[in-house]
XYZ file of C-alpha atoms in Angstrom:
332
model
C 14.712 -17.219 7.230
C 10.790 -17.060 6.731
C 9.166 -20.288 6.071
C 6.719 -20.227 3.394
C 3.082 -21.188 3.880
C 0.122 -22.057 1.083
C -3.555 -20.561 2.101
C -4.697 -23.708 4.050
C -1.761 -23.403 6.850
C -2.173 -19.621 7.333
C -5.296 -19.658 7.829
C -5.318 -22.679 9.761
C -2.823 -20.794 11.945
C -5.404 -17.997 11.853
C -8.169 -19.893 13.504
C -6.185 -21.777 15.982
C -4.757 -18.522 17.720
C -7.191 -17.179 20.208
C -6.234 -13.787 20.195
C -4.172 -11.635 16.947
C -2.479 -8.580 16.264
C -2.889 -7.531 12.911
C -0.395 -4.912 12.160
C -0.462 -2.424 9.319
C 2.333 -0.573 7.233
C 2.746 3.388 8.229
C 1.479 5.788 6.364
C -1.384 3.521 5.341
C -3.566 2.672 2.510
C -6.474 1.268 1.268
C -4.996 -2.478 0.617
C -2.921 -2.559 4.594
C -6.135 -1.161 6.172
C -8.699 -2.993 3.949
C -6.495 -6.322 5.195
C -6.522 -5.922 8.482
C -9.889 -4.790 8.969
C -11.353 -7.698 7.201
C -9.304 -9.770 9.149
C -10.520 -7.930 12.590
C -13.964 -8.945 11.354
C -13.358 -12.224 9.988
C -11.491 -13.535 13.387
C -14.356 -11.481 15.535
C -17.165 -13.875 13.963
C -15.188 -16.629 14.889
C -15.639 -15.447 18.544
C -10.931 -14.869 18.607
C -9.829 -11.973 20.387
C -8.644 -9.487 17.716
C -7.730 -5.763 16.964
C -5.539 -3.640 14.669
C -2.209 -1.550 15.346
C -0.869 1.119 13.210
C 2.029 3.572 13.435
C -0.257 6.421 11.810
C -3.996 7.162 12.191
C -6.286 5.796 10.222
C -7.371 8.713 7.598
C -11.253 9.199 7.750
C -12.101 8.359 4.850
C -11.457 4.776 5.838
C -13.979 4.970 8.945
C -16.444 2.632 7.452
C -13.685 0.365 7.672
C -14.322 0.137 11.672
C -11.655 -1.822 13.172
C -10.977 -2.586 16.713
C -7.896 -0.303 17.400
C -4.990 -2.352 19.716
C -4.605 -0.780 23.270
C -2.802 -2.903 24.792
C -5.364 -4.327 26.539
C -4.482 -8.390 25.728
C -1.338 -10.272 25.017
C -1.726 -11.526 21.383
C -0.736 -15.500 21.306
C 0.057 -14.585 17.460
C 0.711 -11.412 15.191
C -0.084 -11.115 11.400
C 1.453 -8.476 9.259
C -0.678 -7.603 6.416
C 0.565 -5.856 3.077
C 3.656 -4.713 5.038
C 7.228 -5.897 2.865
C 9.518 -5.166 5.666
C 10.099 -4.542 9.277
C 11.388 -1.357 8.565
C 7.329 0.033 7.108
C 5.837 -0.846 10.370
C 7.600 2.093 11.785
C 6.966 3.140 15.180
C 5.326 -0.550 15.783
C 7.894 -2.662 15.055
C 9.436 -1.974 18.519
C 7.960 -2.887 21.485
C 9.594 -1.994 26.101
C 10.953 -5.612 25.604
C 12.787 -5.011 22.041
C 11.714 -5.625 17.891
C 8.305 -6.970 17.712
C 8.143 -10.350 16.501
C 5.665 -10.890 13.744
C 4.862 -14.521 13.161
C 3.426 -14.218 9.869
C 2.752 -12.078 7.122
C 0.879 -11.806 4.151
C 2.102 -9.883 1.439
C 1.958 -9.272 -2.420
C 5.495 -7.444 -2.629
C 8.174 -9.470 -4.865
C 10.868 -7.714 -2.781
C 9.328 -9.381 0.950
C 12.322 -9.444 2.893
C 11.346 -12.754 4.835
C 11.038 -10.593 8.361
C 8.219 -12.915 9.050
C 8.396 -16.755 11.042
C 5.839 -18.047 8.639
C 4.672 -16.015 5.354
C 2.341 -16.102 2.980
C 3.168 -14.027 -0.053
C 2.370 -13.980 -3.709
C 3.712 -11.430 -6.140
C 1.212 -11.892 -8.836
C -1.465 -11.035 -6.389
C -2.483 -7.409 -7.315
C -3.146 -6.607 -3.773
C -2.944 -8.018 -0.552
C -6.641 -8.292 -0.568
C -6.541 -10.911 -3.262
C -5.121 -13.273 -0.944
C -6.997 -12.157 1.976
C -10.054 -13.570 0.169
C -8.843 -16.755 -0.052
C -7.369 -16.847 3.288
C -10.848 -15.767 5.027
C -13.109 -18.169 3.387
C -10.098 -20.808 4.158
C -11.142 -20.071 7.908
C -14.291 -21.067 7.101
C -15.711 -17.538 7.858
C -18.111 -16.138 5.500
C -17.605 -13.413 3.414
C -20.565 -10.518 5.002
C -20.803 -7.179 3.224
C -18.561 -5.552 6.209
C -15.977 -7.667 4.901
C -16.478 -7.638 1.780
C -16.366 -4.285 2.052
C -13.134 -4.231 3.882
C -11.682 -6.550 0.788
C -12.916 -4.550 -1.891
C -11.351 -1.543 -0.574
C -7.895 -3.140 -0.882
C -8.422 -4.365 -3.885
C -9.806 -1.083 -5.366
C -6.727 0.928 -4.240
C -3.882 -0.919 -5.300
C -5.531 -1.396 -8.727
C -6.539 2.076 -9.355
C -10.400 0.720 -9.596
C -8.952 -1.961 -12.202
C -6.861 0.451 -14.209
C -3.577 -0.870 -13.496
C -1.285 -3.041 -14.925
C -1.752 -5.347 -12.245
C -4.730 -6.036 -12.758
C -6.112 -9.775 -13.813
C -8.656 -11.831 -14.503
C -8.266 -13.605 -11.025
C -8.369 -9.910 -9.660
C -11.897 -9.365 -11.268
C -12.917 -13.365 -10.164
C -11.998 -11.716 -6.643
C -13.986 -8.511 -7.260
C -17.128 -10.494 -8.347
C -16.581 -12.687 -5.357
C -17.462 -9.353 -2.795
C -19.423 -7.909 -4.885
C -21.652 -11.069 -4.352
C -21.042 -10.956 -0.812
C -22.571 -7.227 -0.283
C -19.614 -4.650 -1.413
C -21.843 -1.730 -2.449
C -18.877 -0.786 -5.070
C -20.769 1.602 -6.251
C -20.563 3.386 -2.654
C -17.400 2.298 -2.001
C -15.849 3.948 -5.646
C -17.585 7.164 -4.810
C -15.580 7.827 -1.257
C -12.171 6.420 -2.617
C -11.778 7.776 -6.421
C -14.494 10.051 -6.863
C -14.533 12.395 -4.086
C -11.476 14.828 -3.178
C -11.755 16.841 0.299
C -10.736 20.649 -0.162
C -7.210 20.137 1.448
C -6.054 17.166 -0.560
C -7.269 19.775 -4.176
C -5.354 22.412 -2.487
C -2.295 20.246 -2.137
C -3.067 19.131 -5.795
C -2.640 22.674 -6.990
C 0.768 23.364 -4.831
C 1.930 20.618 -6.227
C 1.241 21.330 -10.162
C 2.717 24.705 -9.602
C 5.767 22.732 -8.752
C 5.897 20.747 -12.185
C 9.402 19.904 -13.898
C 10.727 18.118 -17.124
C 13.864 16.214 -17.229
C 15.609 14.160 -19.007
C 14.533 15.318 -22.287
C 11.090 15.202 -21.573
C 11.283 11.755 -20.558
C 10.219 12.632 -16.720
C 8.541 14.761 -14.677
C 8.557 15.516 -11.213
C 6.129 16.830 -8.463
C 6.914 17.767 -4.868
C 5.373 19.685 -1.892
C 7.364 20.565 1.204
C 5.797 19.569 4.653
C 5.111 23.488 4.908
C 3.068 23.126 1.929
C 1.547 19.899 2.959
C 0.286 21.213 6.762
C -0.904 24.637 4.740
C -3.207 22.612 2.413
C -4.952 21.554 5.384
C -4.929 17.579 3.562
C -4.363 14.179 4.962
C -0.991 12.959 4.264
C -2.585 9.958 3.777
C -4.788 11.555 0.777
C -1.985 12.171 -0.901
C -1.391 9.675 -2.855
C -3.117 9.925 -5.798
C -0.642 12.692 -6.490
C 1.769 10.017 -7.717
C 0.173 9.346 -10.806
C 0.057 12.968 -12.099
C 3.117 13.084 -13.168
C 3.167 9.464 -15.215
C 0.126 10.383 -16.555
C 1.375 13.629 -19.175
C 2.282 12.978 -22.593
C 5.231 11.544 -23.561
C 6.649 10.548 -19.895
C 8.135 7.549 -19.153
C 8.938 8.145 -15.397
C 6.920 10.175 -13.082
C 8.202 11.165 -9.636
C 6.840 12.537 -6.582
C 8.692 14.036 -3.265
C 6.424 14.607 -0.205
C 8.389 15.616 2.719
C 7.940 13.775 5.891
C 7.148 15.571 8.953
C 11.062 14.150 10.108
C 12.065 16.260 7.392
C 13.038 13.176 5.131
C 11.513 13.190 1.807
C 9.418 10.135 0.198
C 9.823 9.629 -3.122
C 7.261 7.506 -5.121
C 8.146 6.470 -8.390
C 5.619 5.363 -11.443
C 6.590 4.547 -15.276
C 5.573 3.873 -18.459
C 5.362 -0.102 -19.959
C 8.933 -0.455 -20.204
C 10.485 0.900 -17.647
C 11.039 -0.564 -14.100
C 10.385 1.460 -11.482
C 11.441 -0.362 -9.047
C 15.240 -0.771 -10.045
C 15.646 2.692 -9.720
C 13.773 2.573 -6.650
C 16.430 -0.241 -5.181
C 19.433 2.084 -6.111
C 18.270 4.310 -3.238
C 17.615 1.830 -0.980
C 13.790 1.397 -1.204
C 11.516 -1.102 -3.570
C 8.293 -2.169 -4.761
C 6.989 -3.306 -7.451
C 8.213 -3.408 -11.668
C 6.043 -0.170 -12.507
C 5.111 1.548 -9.309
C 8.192 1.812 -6.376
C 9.405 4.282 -4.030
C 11.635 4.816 -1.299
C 12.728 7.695 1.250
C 15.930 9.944 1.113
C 17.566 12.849 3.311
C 18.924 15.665 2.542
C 18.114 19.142 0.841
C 15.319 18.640 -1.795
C 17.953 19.763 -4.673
C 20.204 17.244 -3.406
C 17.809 14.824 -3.227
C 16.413 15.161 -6.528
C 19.456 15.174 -8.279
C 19.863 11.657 -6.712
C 17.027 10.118 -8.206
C 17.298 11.883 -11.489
C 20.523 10.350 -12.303
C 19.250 6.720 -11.135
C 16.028 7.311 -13.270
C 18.471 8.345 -16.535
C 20.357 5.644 -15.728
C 17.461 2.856 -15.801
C 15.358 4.878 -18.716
C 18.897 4.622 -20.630
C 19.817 0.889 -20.101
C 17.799 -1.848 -21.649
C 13.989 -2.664 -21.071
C 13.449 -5.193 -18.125
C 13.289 -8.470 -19.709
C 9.532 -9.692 -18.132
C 6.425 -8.448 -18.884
C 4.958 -5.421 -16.697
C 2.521 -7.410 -13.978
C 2.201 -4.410 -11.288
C 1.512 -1.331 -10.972
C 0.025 -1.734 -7.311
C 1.540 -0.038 -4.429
């Protein structure tokens, strides 16, 4: 059982390790990256040995980022999990020669946490893991410099949708003023994550719209691209992901799925609805989670098989009755 920690103690924790592992989710994003990086940069000024470990590359359109990569190369006296909900997301990571890693805390916006963590620090009306970052930092006493700023911003950005989402809040835009004072040149920082596309993720784009369904009366639509289709594009899995709002965003659709097949041959479905409809129960009757309006999780099988699965758990949540709270995310 995780024991839960306000800002002050993590970060106290923070400061009094001298050296971290900061570990990232797979398949990573702007918020998981954006975290650890600022925290790289944030325990570097305070002269703490530091560096970051992911099961997946870091896609490079994230170099400005520039985190010190793990190698190894020191025996961290305590490791932080940012933006990752369960062990199972750090992937390859999660094990070490000597057995499961142990991660001593984490920091987290998911509602569904599973408490993998010794200490955690997690807050479900955060709309990224970068909100709480913030606090945390300047809790060390560290200054907020452009770099990480820049770092926070980027987090922030992505799991909002640059402020579109429903996650979004007014302490998410006290946050956002809060960098941009700092240094985050947003205006640079929008322009490589929302407003520029490389060739291979607008190929994949096009696969993927040729592949457009209706189901359930109209009610959803679907996307997917095999990982033939993905490797062909020439794209960054990691690129990929504005994909999942395509389908949400037609006319009339109240659930909008994805399928992206995984290299393992597993296929990762990301689910994303309309006000209304929670995403993320249909996303827990196949074994994954996230949050009310934007969940996912990963299934095996054929991709007909497959789905057929999550079809009949989507009819069966857009047919029951509306989720009783408000929508609050829409973050990843």
């Amino acid at each position: 059982m995780t024991q839960p920690l306000p800002v002050q103690q993590a970060a106290a924790r923070l400061k009094e390790a001298g050296s971290v592992l900061i570990l990232c989710h797979k398949n990573p994003d702007g918020d998981t990256l954006g975290c650890a990086s600022a925290l790289y940069h944030a325990l570097a000024s305070l002269g703490r040995t530091a560096a970051v470990l992911c099961a997946d590359p870091i896609p490079p359109r994230f170099g400005y980022l520039r985190p010190r990569l793990y190698r190894g190369d020191f025996e961290p006296a305590l490791t932080v999990a940012v933006d990752v909900a369960s062990l199972q997301l750090l992937g390859a990571v999660a094990q070490t020669t000597a057995g499961p890693r142990r991660v001593d805390l984490c920091i987290d916006h998911h509602a569904g946490n599973s408490g993998y963590a010794q200490y955690s620090l997690v807050d479900p009306d955060a709309a990224a893991a970068a909100e709480l970052l913030c606090d945390v930092i300047e809790a060390m006493g560290v200054q907020l410099t452009p770099q990480i700023a820049a770092c926070l911003y980027t987090g922030l950005a992505t799991d909002t949708g640059c402020f579109r989402f429903a996650n979004t809040t007014a302490q998410t835009h006290r946050a956002a003023a809060r960098l941009i004072e700092a240094g985050a040149r947003v205006d640079e920082l929008n322009t490589i994550l929302f407003a520029t596309k490389s060739r291979g993720q607008m190929e994949a784009e096009r696969v993927a719209r040729s592949h457009l369904e209706y189901h359930l009366d109209g009610r959803c639509a679907l996307l997917w691209l095999t990982r033939e289709e993905i490797a062909a594009s020439g794209a960054d899995p990691a690129d990929l992901d504005e994909l999942t709002s395509l389908p949400a965003g037609i006319e009339g659709v109240r659930a909008g799925l994805t399928f992206r097949q995984q290299p393992g041959g597993s296929w990762r479905v990301s689910i994303r609805t309309a006000q209304g409809v929670d995403a993320c129960a249909i996303a827990r009757r196949l074994g994954g989670g996230g949050h009310l309006r934007a969940a996912g999780c990963e299934l095996q099988g054929a991709l007909d098989n497959v789905k057929a699965a999550v079809l009949a758990e989507t009819a069966a949540v857009l047919d029951g009755p509306e989720p009783e709270q408000p929508d609050q995310k829409e973050g990843r």
